[in-house]
Short mmCIF file of C-alpha atoms in Angstrom, two decimals:
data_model
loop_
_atom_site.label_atom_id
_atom_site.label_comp_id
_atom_site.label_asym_id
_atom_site.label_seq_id
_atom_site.Cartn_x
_atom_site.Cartn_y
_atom_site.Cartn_z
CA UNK A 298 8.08 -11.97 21.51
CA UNK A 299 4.47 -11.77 20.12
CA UNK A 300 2.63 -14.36 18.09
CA UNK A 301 0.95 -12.89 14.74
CA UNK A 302 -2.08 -14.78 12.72
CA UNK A 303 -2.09 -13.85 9.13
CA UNK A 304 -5.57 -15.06 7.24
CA UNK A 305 -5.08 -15.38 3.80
CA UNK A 306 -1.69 -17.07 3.40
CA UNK A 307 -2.19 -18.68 0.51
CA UNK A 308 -2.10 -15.75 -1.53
CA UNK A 309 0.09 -13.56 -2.52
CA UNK A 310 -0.34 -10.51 -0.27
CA UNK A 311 -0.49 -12.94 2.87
CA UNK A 312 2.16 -15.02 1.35
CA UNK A 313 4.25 -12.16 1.48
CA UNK A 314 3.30 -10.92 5.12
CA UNK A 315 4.64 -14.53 6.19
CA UNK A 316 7.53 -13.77 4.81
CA UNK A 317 8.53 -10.28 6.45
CA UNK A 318 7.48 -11.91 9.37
CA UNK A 319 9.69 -14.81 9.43
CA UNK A 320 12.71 -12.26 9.44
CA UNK A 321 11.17 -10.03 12.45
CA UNK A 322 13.24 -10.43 15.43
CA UNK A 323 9.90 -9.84 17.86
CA UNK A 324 7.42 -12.22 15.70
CA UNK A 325 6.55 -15.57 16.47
CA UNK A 326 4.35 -16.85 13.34
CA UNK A 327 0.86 -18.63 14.82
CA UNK A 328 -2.02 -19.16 12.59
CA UNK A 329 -1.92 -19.80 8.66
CA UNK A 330 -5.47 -19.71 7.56
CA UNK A 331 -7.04 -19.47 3.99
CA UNK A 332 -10.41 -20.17 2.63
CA UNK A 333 -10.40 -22.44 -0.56
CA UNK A 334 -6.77 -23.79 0.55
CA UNK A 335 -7.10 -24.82 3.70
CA UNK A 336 -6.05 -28.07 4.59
CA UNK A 337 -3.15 -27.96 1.69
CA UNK A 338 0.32 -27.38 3.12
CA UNK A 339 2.09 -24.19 2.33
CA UNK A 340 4.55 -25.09 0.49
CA UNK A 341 2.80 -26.81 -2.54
CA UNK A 342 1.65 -22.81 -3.16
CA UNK A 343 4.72 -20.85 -1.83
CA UNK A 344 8.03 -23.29 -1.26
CA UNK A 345 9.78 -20.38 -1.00
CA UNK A 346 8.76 -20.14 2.44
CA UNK A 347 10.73 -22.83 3.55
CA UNK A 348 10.23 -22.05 7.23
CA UNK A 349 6.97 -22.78 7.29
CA UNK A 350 6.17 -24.88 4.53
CA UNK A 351 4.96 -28.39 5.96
CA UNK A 352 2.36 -26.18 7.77
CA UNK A 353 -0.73 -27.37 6.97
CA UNK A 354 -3.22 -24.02 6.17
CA UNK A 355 -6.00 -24.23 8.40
CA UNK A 356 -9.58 -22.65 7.43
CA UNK A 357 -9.98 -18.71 8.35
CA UNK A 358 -12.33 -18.12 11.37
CA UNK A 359 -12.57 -16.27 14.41
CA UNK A 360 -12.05 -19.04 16.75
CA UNK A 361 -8.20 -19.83 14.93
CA UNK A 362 -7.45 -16.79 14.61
CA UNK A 363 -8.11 -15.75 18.57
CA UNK A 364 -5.60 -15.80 21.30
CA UNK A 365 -2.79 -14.14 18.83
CA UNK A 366 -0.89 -10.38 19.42
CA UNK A 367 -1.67 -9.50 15.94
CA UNK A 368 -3.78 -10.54 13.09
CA UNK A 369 -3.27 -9.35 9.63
CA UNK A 370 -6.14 -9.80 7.33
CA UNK A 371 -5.05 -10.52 3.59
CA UNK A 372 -8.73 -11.50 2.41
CA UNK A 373 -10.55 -9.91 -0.60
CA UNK A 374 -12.61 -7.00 -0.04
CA UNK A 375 -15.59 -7.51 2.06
CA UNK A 376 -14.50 -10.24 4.40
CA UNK A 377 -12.80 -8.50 6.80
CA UNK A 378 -15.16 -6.23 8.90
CA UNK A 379 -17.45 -9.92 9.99
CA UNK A 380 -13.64 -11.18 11.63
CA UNK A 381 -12.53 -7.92 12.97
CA UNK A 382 -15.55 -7.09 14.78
CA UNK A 383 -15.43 -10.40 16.37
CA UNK A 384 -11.74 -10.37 17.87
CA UNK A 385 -11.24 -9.07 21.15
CA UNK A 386 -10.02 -4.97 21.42
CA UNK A 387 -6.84 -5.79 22.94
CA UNK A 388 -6.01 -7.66 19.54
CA UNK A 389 -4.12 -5.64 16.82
CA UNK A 390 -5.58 -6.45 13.93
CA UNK A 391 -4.18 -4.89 10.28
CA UNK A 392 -6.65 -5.20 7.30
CA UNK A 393 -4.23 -5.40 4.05
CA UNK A 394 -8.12 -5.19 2.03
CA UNK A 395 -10.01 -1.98 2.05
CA UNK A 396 -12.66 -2.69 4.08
CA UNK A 397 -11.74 -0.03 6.58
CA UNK A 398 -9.52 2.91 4.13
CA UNK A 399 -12.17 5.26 3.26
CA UNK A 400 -14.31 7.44 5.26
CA UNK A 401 -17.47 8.45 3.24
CA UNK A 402 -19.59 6.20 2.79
CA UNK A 403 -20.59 7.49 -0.52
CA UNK A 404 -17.66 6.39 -2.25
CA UNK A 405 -17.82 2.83 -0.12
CA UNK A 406 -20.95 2.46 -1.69
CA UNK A 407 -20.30 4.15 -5.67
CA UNK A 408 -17.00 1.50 -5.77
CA UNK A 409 -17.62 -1.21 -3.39
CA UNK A 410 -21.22 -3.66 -2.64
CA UNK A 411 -21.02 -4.76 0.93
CA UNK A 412 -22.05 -2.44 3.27
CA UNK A 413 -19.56 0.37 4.58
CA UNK A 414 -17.87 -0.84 7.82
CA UNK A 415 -16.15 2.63 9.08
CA UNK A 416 -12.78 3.71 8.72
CA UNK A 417 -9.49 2.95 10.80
CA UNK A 418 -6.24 4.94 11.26
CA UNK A 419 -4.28 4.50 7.70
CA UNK A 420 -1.20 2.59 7.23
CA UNK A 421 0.90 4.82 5.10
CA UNK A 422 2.82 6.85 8.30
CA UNK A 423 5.14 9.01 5.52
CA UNK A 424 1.84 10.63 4.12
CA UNK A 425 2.34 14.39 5.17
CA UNK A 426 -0.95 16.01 5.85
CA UNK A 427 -2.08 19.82 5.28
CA UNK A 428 -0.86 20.83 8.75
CA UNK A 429 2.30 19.29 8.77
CA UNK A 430 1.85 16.08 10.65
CA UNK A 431 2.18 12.37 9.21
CA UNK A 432 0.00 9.38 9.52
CA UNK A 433 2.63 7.96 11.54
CA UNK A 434 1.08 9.67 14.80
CA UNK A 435 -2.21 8.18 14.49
CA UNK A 436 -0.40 4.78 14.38
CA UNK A 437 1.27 4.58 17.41
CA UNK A 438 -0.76 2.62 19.87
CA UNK A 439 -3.45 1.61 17.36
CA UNK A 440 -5.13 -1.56 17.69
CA UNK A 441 -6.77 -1.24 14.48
CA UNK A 442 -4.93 -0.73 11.47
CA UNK A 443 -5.91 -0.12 7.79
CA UNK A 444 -3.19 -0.96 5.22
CA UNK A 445 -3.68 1.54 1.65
CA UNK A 446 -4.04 0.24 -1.37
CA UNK A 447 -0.38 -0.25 -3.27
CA UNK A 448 -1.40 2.33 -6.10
CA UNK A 449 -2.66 4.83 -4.14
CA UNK A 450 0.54 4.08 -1.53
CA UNK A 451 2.67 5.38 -4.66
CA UNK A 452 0.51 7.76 -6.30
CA UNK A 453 0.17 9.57 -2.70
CA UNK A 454 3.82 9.58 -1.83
CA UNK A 455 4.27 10.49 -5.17
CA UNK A 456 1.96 13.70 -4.81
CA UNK A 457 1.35 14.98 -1.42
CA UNK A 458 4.92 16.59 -1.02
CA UNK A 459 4.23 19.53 -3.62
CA UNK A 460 0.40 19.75 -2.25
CA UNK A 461 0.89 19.98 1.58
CA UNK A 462 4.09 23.02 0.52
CA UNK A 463 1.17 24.96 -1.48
CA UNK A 464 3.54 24.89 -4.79
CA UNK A 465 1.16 22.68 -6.65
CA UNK A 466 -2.28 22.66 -6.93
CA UNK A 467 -4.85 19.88 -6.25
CA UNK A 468 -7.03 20.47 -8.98
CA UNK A 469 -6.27 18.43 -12.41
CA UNK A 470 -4.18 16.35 -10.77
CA UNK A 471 -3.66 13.62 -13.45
CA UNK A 472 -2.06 9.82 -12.72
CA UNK A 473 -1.07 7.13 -15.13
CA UNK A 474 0.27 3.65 -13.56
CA UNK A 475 1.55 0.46 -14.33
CA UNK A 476 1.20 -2.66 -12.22
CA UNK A 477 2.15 -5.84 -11.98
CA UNK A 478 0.16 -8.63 -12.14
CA UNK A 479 0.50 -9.62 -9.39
CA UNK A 480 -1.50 -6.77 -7.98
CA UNK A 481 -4.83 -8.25 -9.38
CA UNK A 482 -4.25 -11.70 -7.00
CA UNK A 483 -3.85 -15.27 -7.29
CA UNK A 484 -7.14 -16.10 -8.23
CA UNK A 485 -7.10 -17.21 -12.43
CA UNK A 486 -8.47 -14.99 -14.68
CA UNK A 487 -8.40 -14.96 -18.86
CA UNK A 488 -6.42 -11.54 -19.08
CA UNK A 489 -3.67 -12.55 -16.94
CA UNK A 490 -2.78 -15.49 -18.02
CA UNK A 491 0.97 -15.72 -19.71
CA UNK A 492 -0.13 -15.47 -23.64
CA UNK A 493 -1.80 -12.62 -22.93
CA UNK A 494 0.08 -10.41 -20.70
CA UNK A 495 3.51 -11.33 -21.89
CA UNK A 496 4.87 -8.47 -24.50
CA UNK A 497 1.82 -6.57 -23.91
CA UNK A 498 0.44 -3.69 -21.70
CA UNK A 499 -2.98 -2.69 -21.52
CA UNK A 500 -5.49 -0.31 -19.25
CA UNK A 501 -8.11 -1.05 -17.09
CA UNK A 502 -10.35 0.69 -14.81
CA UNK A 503 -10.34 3.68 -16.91
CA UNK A 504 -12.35 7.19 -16.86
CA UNK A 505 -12.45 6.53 -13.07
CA UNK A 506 -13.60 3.27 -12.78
CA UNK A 507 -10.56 2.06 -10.69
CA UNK A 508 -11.68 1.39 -7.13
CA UNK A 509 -8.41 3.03 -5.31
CA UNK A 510 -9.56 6.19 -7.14
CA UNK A 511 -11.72 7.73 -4.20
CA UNK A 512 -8.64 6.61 -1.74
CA UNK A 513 -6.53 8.97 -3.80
CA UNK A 514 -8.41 11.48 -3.79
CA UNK A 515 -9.05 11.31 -0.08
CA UNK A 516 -5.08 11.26 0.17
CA UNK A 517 -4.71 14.40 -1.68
CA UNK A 518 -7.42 16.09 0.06
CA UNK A 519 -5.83 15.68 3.16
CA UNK A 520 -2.53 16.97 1.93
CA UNK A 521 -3.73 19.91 0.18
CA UNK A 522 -5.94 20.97 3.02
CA UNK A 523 -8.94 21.72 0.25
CA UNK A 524 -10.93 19.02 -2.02
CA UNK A 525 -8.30 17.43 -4.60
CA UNK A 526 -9.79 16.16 -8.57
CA UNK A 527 -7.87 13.65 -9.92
CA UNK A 528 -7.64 11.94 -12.92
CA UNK A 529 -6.16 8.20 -12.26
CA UNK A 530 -5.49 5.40 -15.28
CA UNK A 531 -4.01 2.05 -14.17
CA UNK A 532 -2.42 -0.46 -16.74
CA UNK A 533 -1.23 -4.08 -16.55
CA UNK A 534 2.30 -4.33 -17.18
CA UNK A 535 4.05 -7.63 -18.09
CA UNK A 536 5.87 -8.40 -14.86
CA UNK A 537 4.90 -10.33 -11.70
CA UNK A 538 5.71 -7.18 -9.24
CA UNK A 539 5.87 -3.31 -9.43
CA UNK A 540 4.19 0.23 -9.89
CA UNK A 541 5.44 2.77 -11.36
CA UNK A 542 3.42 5.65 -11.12
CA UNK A 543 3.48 8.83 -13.06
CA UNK A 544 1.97 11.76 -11.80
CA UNK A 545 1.14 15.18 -13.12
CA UNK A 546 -0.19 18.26 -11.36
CA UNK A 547 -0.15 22.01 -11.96
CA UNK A 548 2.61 24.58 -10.25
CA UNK A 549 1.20 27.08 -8.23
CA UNK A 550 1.96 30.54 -10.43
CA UNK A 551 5.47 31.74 -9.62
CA UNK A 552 7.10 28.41 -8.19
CA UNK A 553 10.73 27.49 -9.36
CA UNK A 554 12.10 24.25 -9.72
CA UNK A 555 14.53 24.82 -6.87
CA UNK A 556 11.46 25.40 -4.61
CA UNK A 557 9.55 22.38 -5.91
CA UNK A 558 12.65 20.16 -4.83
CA UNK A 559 12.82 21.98 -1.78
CA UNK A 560 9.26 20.22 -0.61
CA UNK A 561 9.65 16.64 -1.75
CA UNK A 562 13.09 17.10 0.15
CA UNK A 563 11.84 18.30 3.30
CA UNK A 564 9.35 15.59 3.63
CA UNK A 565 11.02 12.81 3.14
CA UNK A 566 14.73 13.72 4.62
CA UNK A 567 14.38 11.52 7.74
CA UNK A 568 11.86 9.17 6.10
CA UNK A 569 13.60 5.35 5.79
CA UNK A 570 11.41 4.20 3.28
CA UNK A 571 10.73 6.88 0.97
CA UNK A 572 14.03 7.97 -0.91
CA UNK A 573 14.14 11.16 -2.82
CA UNK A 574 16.84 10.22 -5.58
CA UNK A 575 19.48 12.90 -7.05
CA UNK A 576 18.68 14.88 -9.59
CA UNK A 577 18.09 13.42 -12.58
CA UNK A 578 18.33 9.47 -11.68
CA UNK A 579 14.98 8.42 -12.61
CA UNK A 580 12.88 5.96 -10.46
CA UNK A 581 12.79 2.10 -12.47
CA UNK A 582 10.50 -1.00 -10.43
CA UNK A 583 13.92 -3.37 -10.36
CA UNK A 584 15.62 -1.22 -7.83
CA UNK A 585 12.87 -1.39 -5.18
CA UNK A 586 11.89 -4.63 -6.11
CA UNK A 587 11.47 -6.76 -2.99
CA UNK A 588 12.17 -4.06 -0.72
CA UNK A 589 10.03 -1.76 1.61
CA UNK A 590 10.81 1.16 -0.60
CA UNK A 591 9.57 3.95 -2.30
CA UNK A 592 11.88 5.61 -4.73
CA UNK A 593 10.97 9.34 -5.83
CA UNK A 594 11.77 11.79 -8.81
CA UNK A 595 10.44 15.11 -9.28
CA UNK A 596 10.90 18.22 -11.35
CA UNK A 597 9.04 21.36 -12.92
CA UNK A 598 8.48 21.26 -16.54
CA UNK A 599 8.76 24.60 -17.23
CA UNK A 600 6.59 24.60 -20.93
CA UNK A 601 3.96 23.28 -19.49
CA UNK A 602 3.64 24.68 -16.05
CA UNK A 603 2.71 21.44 -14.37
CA UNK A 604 4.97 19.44 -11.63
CA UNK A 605 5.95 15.76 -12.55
CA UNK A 606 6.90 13.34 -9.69
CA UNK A 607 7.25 9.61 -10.35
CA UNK A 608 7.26 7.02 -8.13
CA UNK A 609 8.52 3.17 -8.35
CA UNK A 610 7.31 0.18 -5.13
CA UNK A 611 7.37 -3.15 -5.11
CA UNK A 612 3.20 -3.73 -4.74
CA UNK A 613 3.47 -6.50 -2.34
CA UNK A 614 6.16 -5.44 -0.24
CA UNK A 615 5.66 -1.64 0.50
CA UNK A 616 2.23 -1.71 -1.38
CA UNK A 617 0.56 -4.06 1.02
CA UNK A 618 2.60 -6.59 3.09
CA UNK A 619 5.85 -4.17 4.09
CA UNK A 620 2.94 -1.31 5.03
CA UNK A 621 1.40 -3.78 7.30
CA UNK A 622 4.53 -4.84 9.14
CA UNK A 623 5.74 -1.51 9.33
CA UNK A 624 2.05 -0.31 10.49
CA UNK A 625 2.63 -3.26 13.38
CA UNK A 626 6.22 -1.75 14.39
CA UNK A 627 4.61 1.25 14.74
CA UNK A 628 1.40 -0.37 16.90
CA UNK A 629 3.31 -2.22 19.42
CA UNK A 630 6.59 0.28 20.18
CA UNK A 631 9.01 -1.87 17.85
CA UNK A 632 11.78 -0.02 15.58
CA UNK A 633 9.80 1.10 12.56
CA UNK A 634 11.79 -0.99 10.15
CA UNK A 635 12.24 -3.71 11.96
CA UNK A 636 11.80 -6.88 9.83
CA UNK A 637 11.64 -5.43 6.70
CA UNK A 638 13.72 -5.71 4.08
CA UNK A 639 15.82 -2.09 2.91
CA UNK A 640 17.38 -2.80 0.17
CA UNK A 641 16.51 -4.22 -3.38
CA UNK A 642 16.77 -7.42 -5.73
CA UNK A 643 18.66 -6.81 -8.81
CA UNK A 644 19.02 -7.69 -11.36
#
């Protein structure tokens, strides 16, 4: 049994790591901090988590969050590196912001403005690199962990199959993807309130502006083996969880659509949280929702010559919080799913 510290419990991402980790059989939940919450009790902000909910949130500092296994981090972007670089090496700590995802510091600093802190071994063990190999082996034994971002968790599972088989090619690689909500925190802001989100959809972050662009890209670079352009368009979708993300990119000359299957197939056969669906059933947000999975679609349009793979997670549970207990699992020698939830809420 280890004892696990989550900072940031108060909102939604840590909220949600609390909750995977009250169903791990190896997990012993220490320290609920939070910043501007601290001193309420959890459950006036999440009852659901009955378990815990007359704990009283304590404030988020180094000296709380010492003397635990494991620390996840579930703070804005920015606060993490001054905590991680204080807690001792033999602490796992996983950073659910993304202080710690990219590594050039060029597109820290053209999307982010606190100084670049370096980059850690990525969370997302089904991404298939260039050579063949997964993320999953630079996990094992890590002590620091950087969860991805949730749209670039589904973009990238969504793409890399196609680009790591050479049948599609990492140039004009185009994304559009809904979110929900949720995704943009707890914190209250004018756009997100009911009245306006309610029976409406709307983009944001567009012509590039969105920071998990340069993640992406980095994502698909890796896969392809060769620099990746991408063209990525997020909207705000009226529901509290979700992505569903559309992808388009161009067929290497000559590919079939029985060969494009072939890839997506071969990469995620023996993967537990990424599910390939049959042919023709078409990834939909309610099936994965509350669930550590990724559901996957893909097929050639023929007219056009471009590849089409879509791909539906819950953003708080695979998108952030499931990546980070998995990422643990994976850390400390524990069954890769253990804890996390495999199947779906519906309706």
């Amino acid at each position: 049994m280890i004892t696990a510290a989550v900072a940031g419990a108060s909102g939604y991402a840590g909220a949600e790591i609390v909750r995977l980790l009250l169903a791990h059989p190896d997990v012993e939940v220490g320290a609920l901090t939070a910043s501007g919450n601290a001193g309420v009790r959890l459950g006036e902000l999440a009852p659901h988590l009955q378990p815990v909910a007359d704990r009283v949130l304590e404030p988020t500092s180094v000296q709380t969050l010492a003397g635990h296994d494991v620390v996840f981090v579930a703070l804005p972007h920015g606060h993490s590196a001054t905590i991680a670089e204080q807690l001792p090496d033999d602490v796992t700590v996983i950073d659910c912001g993304a202080d710690f995802r990219l590594d050039d510091e060029q597109d820290w600093t053209d999307y982010y403005d606190t100084p670049f802190a370096g980059t850690w071994p990525y969370g997302l063990p089904e991404l298939v690199r260039a050579d063949g190999g997964k993320h999953r082996d630079d996990l094992v034994g890590a002590r620091r962990i950087a969860v991805p971002g949730c749209y670039p968790t589904a973009v990238s599972l969504a793409l890399a199959p196609g680009l790591a088989a050479g049948v599609t090619e990492p140039e004009d690689v185009v994304v559009v993807a809904a979110s929900g909500t949720s995704g943009a925190g707890r914190s209250s802001k004018p756009h997100l309130i009911g009245a306006e989100v309610m029976g409406a959809m709307s983009p944001y972050g567009v012509g590039g502006g969105h920071r998990h662009t340069p993640e992406i890209r980095r994502n698909l670079t890796r896969a392809a083996g060769r620099a990746s352009t991408v063209s990525f368009t997020p909207t705000l979708a009226p529901m509290p969880r979700g992505i569903l993300a559309t992808t388009t990119s161009r067929a290497v000359a000559g590919v079939d659509a029985a060969t494009v299957r072939a890839a997506w197939e071969r990469a995620y056969a023996d993967e537990p949280c990424v599910h390939l669906l049959p042919e023709g059933q078409w990834p939909h947000t309610g099936s994965v929702l509350g669930s550590n999975l990724v559901h996957i679609q893909v097929t050639l349009d023929e007219h056009s010559g471009r590849v089409i793979a879509i791909a539906a997670e819950d953003n708080l549970t695979k998108g952030t919080a499931g990546a980070a207990v998995q990422s643990m699992n994976l850390a400390l020698g524990f069954p890769e799913t253990s804890g996390l939830p495999m199947t779906g809420v519906a309706p």
